Amino acid sequence: MKHLSRMLTLLFGSFVLMFMAGCTTSKSVVSQGADLSKYKYVALIDNDTYRMPPELVQYQIQLYDAVERSGLTLTNQYRIDRLTQREQASLLIATLGVDVSKEETVITINFIDFDTNRPMVSCRGAYSTLGINEEADIKGAIKRVGEQISKTFNPNRPSESKVN
């Protein structure tokens, strides 16, 4: 009887975790009237890239991959001045934000028009195991923000987000 009770408790706990993970909100907000088809390039601005602890670089790679799957061409933030004026007119600057808490992990990527400095798109990916598995939370949030980016910049193409 105790064994059955433990199994039911574990099953219920698993159900609650799956439900809570599904309750996290992943979404994208696009500036009203934005013509996303005009953008061809993106430069990820991240001042902590080279000071990041080595064990976290794998997540940085996955975030860059998610942005690259948007169909935009990645360009180095330090080489923006080498782009022609026409290329700069089709450039988005992207900033990354990561918020890890016991409740959920949220990754936000904001895309800003290079010429006007106006925010055009904000993609948010969230995931939660309620603090049980931080690595799963990060991977899940990366996958979800990647899905949001793909849906936003490639609405007619199915999402291909993969997180290893």
PDB file of C-alpha atoms in Angstrom:
ATOM      1  CA  MET A   1       0.000   0.000   0.000  1.00  0.00           C
ATOM      2  CA  LYS A   2       2.863   2.397   0.807  1.00  0.00           C
ATOM      3  CA  HIS A   3       4.410   1.630  -2.568  1.00  0.00           C
ATOM      4  CA  LEU A   4       1.163   2.512  -4.364  1.00  0.00           C
ATOM      5  CA  SER A   5       0.886   5.724  -2.358  1.00  0.00           C
ATOM      6  CA  ARG A   6       4.448   6.756  -3.321  1.00  0.00           C
ATOM      7  CA  MET A   7       3.796   6.007  -6.979  1.00  0.00           C
ATOM      8  CA  LEU A   8       0.621   8.079  -6.949  1.00  0.00           C
ATOM      9  CA  THR A   9       2.458  10.927  -5.238  1.00  0.00           C
ATOM     10  CA  LEU A  10       5.234  10.779  -7.855  1.00  0.00           C
ATOM     11  CA  LEU A  11       2.712  10.667 -10.706  1.00  0.00           C
ATOM     12  CA  PHE A  12       0.799  13.606  -9.274  1.00  0.00           C
ATOM     13  CA  GLY A  13       4.046  15.540  -8.739  1.00  0.00           C
ATOM     14  CA  SER A  14       5.115  14.860 -12.322  1.00  0.00           C
ATOM     15  CA  PHE A  15       1.740  16.028 -13.592  1.00  0.00           C
ATOM     16  CA  VAL A  16       1.992  19.234 -11.547  1.00  0.00           C
ATOM     17  CA  LEU A  17       5.524  19.911 -12.872  1.00  0.00           C
ATOM     18  CA  MET A  18       4.438  19.364 -16.475  1.00  0.00           C
ATOM     19  CA  PHE A  19       1.455  21.638 -15.928  1.00  0.00           C
ATOM     20  CA  MET A  20       3.596  24.361 -14.349  1.00  0.00           C
ATOM     21  CA  ALA A  21       6.190  24.149 -17.142  1.00  0.00           C
ATOM     22  CA  GLY A  22       3.371  24.628 -19.622  1.00  0.00           C
ATOM     23  CA  CYS A  23       2.090  27.686 -17.746  1.00  0.00           C
ATOM     24  CA  THR A  24       5.186  29.756 -18.385  1.00  0.00           C
ATOM     25  CA  THR A  25       4.588  32.451 -20.952  1.00  0.00           C
ATOM     26  CA  SER A  26       6.624  32.629 -24.126  1.00  0.00           C
ATOM     27  CA  LYS A  27       5.617  35.350 -26.531  1.00  0.00           C
ATOM     28  CA  SER A  28       6.722  37.936 -29.040  1.00  0.00           C
ATOM     29  CA  VAL A  29       5.744  41.565 -29.318  1.00  0.00           C
ATOM     30  CA  VAL A  30       6.184  43.326 -32.659  1.00  0.00           C
ATOM     31  CA  SER A  31       6.083  47.099 -33.051  1.00  0.00           C
ATOM     32  CA  GLN A  32       2.895  48.251 -34.708  1.00  0.00           C
ATOM     33  CA  GLY A  33       3.383  48.749 -38.425  1.00  0.00           C
ATOM     34  CA  ALA A  34       6.851  47.160 -38.457  1.00  0.00           C
ATOM     35  CA  ASP A  35       7.939  45.713 -41.801  1.00  0.00           C
ATOM     36  CA  LEU A  36      10.177  42.865 -40.670  1.00  0.00           C
ATOM     37  CA  SER A  37      10.865  41.805 -44.260  1.00  0.00           C
ATOM     38  CA  LYS A  38      13.182  44.823 -44.718  1.00  0.00           C
ATOM     39  CA  TYR A  39      15.691  43.435 -42.218  1.00  0.00           C
ATOM     40  CA  LYS A  40      18.503  41.246 -43.505  1.00  0.00           C
ATOM     41  CA  TYR A  41      21.189  41.542 -40.825  1.00  0.00           C
ATOM     42  CA  VAL A  42      21.415  41.262 -37.066  1.00  0.00           C
ATOM     43  CA  ALA A  43      24.251  42.118 -34.713  1.00  0.00           C
ATOM     44  CA  LEU A  44      24.049  40.600 -31.253  1.00  0.00           C
ATOM     45  CA  ILE A  45      25.314  43.051 -28.687  1.00  0.00           C
ATOM     46  CA  ASP A  46      26.547  41.220 -25.635  1.00  0.00           C
ATOM     47  CA  ASN A  47      29.266  42.806 -23.573  1.00  0.00           C
ATOM     48  CA  ASP A  48      29.725  39.695 -21.427  1.00  0.00           C
ATOM     49  CA  THR A  49      30.547  37.271 -24.256  1.00  0.00           C
ATOM     50  CA  TYR A  50      34.245  37.049 -23.522  1.00  0.00           C
ATOM     51  CA  ARG A  51      33.900  37.160 -19.718  1.00  0.00           C
ATOM     52  CA  MET A  52      31.261  34.442 -19.612  1.00  0.00           C
ATOM     53  CA  PRO A  53      32.130  31.390 -17.494  1.00  0.00           C
ATOM     54  CA  PRO A  54      33.204  28.544 -19.819  1.00  0.00           C
ATOM     55  CA  GLU A  55      30.393  26.245 -18.666  1.00  0.00           C
ATOM     56  CA  LEU A  56      27.807  28.772 -19.891  1.00  0.00           C
ATOM     57  CA  VAL A  57      29.221  29.294 -23.386  1.00  0.00           C
ATOM     58  CA  GLN A  58      27.221  26.304 -24.649  1.00  0.00           C
ATOM     59  CA  TYR A  59      24.046  28.288 -23.954  1.00  0.00           C
ATOM     60  CA  GLN A  60      25.465  31.349 -25.691  1.00  0.00           C
ATOM     61  CA  ILE A  61      26.070  29.186 -28.778  1.00  0.00           C
ATOM     62  CA  GLN A  62      22.485  27.924 -28.672  1.00  0.00           C
ATOM     63  CA  LEU A  63      21.138  31.470 -28.399  1.00  0.00           C
ATOM     64  CA  TYR A  64      23.191  32.604 -31.394  1.00  0.00           C
ATOM     65  CA  ASP A  65      21.975  29.552 -33.336  1.00  0.00           C
ATOM     66  CA  ALA A  66      18.366  30.428 -32.474  1.00  0.00           C
ATOM     67  CA  VAL A  67      18.849  33.965 -33.802  1.00  0.00           C
ATOM     68  CA  GLU A  68      20.594  32.683 -36.928  1.00  0.00           C
ATOM     69  CA  ARG A  69      17.625  30.393 -37.695  1.00  0.00           C
ATOM     70  CA  SER A  70      15.534  33.573 -38.038  1.00  0.00           C
ATOM     71  CA  GLY A  71      16.877  33.935 -41.572  1.00  0.00           C
ATOM     72  CA  LEU A  72      18.813  37.066 -40.646  1.00  0.00           C
ATOM     73  CA  THR A  73      22.539  37.162 -41.364  1.00  0.00           C
ATOM     74  CA  LEU A  74      24.658  37.538 -38.242  1.00  0.00           C
ATOM     75  CA  THR A  75      27.252  40.263 -38.332  1.00  0.00           C
ATOM     76  CA  ASN A  76      29.891  41.157 -35.792  1.00  0.00           C
ATOM     77  CA  GLN A  77      28.970  44.082 -33.568  1.00  0.00           C
ATOM     78  CA  TYR A  78      32.457  45.524 -34.036  1.00  0.00           C
ATOM     79  CA  ARG A  79      32.176  45.483 -37.844  1.00  0.00           C
ATOM     80  CA  ILE A  80      28.890  47.328 -38.225  1.00  0.00           C
ATOM     81  CA  ASP A  81      30.772  50.357 -39.544  1.00  0.00           C
ATOM     82  CA  ARG A  82      32.003  48.209 -42.451  1.00  0.00           C
ATOM     83  CA  LEU A  83      28.443  47.656 -43.669  1.00  0.00           C
ATOM     84  CA  THR A  84      27.223  49.938 -46.429  1.00  0.00           C
ATOM     85  CA  GLN A  85      24.565  52.506 -45.603  1.00  0.00           C
ATOM     86  CA  ARG A  86      22.020  50.326 -47.406  1.00  0.00           C
ATOM     87  CA  GLU A  87      23.022  47.286 -45.339  1.00  0.00           C
ATOM     88  CA  GLN A  88      22.841  49.335 -42.132  1.00  0.00           C
ATOM     89  CA  ALA A  89      19.296  50.339 -43.081  1.00  0.00           C
ATOM     90  CA  SER A  90      18.383  46.632 -42.972  1.00  0.00           C
ATOM     91  CA  LEU A  91      20.230  45.938 -39.711  1.00  0.00           C
ATOM     92  CA  LEU A  92      18.750  45.015 -36.367  1.00  0.00           C
ATOM     93  CA  ILE A  93      20.704  45.228 -33.142  1.00  0.00           C
ATOM     94  CA  ALA A  94      19.811  42.387 -30.771  1.00  0.00           C
ATOM     95  CA  THR A  95      20.306  42.403 -27.026  1.00  0.00           C
ATOM     96  CA  LEU A  96      20.012  39.365 -24.794  1.00  0.00           C
ATOM     97  CA  GLY A  97      18.564  39.139 -21.338  1.00  0.00           C
ATOM     98  CA  VAL A  98      18.498  36.122 -19.025  1.00  0.00           C
ATOM     99  CA  ASP A  99      16.575  35.959 -15.776  1.00  0.00           C
ATOM    100  CA  VAL A 100      16.929  32.779 -13.736  1.00  0.00           C
ATOM    101  CA  SER A 101      14.783  32.300 -10.663  1.00  0.00           C
ATOM    102  CA  LYS A 102      13.358  29.339  -8.794  1.00  0.00           C
ATOM    103  CA  GLU A 103       9.967  29.937 -10.420  1.00  0.00           C
ATOM    104  CA  GLU A 104      11.150  30.073 -14.039  1.00  0.00           C
ATOM    105  CA  THR A 105      13.947  30.905 -16.429  1.00  0.00           C
ATOM    106  CA  VAL A 106      13.207  33.669 -18.919  1.00  0.00           C
ATOM    107  CA  ILE A 107      15.326  34.571 -21.927  1.00  0.00           C
ATOM    108  CA  THR A 108      14.485  37.736 -23.810  1.00  0.00           C
ATOM    109  CA  ILE A 109      15.957  38.870 -27.114  1.00  0.00           C
ATOM    110  CA  ASN A 110      15.115  42.411 -28.158  1.00  0.00           C
ATOM    111  CA  PHE A 111      15.607  43.541 -31.749  1.00  0.00           C
ATOM    112  CA  ILE A 112      16.244  47.263 -32.289  1.00  0.00           C
ATOM    113  CA  ASP A 113      16.354  49.133 -35.604  1.00  0.00           C
ATOM    114  CA  PHE A 114      19.944  50.293 -36.138  1.00  0.00           C
ATOM    115  CA  ASP A 115      19.067  53.566 -37.881  1.00  0.00           C
ATOM    116  CA  THR A 116      16.262  54.744 -35.602  1.00  0.00           C
ATOM    117  CA  ASN A 117      17.239  52.989 -32.346  1.00  0.00           C
ATOM    118  CA  ARG A 118      13.573  51.994 -32.057  1.00  0.00           C
ATOM    119  CA  PRO A 119      12.713  48.615 -30.521  1.00  0.00           C
ATOM    120  CA  MET A 120      10.984  46.581 -33.226  1.00  0.00           C
ATOM    121  CA  VAL A 121      10.582  43.094 -31.742  1.00  0.00           C
ATOM    122  CA  SER A 122      10.851  41.516 -28.324  1.00  0.00           C
ATOM    123  CA  CYS A 123      10.896  37.712 -28.131  1.00  0.00           C
ATOM    124  CA  ARG A 124      10.522  35.988 -24.777  1.00  0.00           C
ATOM    125  CA  GLY A 125      11.060  32.327 -23.992  1.00  0.00           C
ATOM    126  CA  ALA A 126      10.239  30.955 -20.557  1.00  0.00           C
ATOM    127  CA  TYR A 127      10.488  27.517 -18.991  1.00  0.00           C
ATOM    128  CA  SER A 128      10.236  26.073 -15.522  1.00  0.00           C
ATOM    129  CA  THR A 129      10.801  22.876 -13.605  1.00  0.00           C
ATOM    130  CA  LEU A 130      10.169  24.865 -10.414  1.00  0.00           C
ATOM    131  CA  GLY A 131      13.857  24.925  -9.590  1.00  0.00           C
ATOM    132  CA  ILE A 132      14.347  21.156  -9.828  1.00  0.00           C
ATOM    133  CA  ASN A 133      16.587  21.214 -12.904  1.00  0.00           C
ATOM    134  CA  GLU A 134      18.253  24.539 -13.778  1.00  0.00           C
ATOM    135  CA  GLU A 135      19.895  23.131 -16.916  1.00  0.00           C
ATOM    136  CA  ALA A 136      16.523  21.921 -18.231  1.00  0.00           C
ATOM    137  CA  ASP A 137      15.055  25.349 -17.449  1.00  0.00           C
ATOM    138  CA  ILE A 138      17.766  27.125 -19.462  1.00  0.00           C
ATOM    139  CA  LYS A 139      17.512  24.701 -22.384  1.00  0.00           C
ATOM    140  CA  GLY A 140      13.731  24.955 -22.382  1.00  0.00           C
ATOM    141  CA  ALA A 141      13.818  28.761 -22.326  1.00  0.00           C
ATOM    142  CA  ILE A 142      16.342  28.808 -25.195  1.00  0.00           C
ATOM    143  CA  LYS A 143      14.149  26.455 -27.219  1.00  0.00           C
ATOM    144  CA  ARG A 144      11.071  28.566 -26.598  1.00  0.00           C
ATOM    145  CA  VAL A 145      12.730  31.895 -27.427  1.00  0.00           C
ATOM    146  CA  GLY A 146      14.047  30.267 -30.606  1.00  0.00           C
ATOM    147  CA  GLU A 147      10.513  29.222 -31.504  1.00  0.00           C
ATOM    148  CA  GLN A 148       9.303  32.776 -30.920  1.00  0.00           C
ATOM    149  CA  ILE A 149      12.044  34.210 -33.135  1.00  0.00           C
ATOM    150  CA  SER A 150      11.243  31.726 -35.915  1.00  0.00           C
ATOM    151  CA  LYS A 151       7.501  32.422 -35.703  1.00  0.00           C
ATOM    152  CA  THR A 152       8.110  36.166 -35.764  1.00  0.00           C
ATOM    153  CA  PHE A 153      10.643  36.412 -38.594  1.00  0.00           C
ATOM    154  CA  ASN A 154       9.529  33.342 -40.580  1.00  0.00           C
ATOM    155  CA  PRO A 155       5.791  33.004 -39.983  1.00  0.00           C
ATOM    156  CA  ASN A 156       5.317  30.600 -42.913  1.00  0.00           C
ATOM    157  CA  ARG A 157       8.155  28.247 -41.998  1.00  0.00           C
ATOM    158  CA  PRO A 158       7.712  25.613 -39.276  1.00  0.00           C
ATOM    159  CA  SER A 159       9.857  26.132 -36.192  1.00  0.00           C
ATOM    160  CA  GLU A 160      13.116  24.183 -36.232  1.00  0.00           C
ATOM    161  CA  SER A 161      14.372  24.958 -32.740  1.00  0.00           C
ATOM    162  CA  LYS A 162      16.658  22.257 -31.484  1.00  0.00           C
ATOM    163  CA  VAL A 163      18.446  22.311 -28.175  1.00  0.00           C
ATOM    164  CA  ASN A 164      20.991  19.601 -27.451  1.00  0.00           C
TER     165      ASN A 164
END
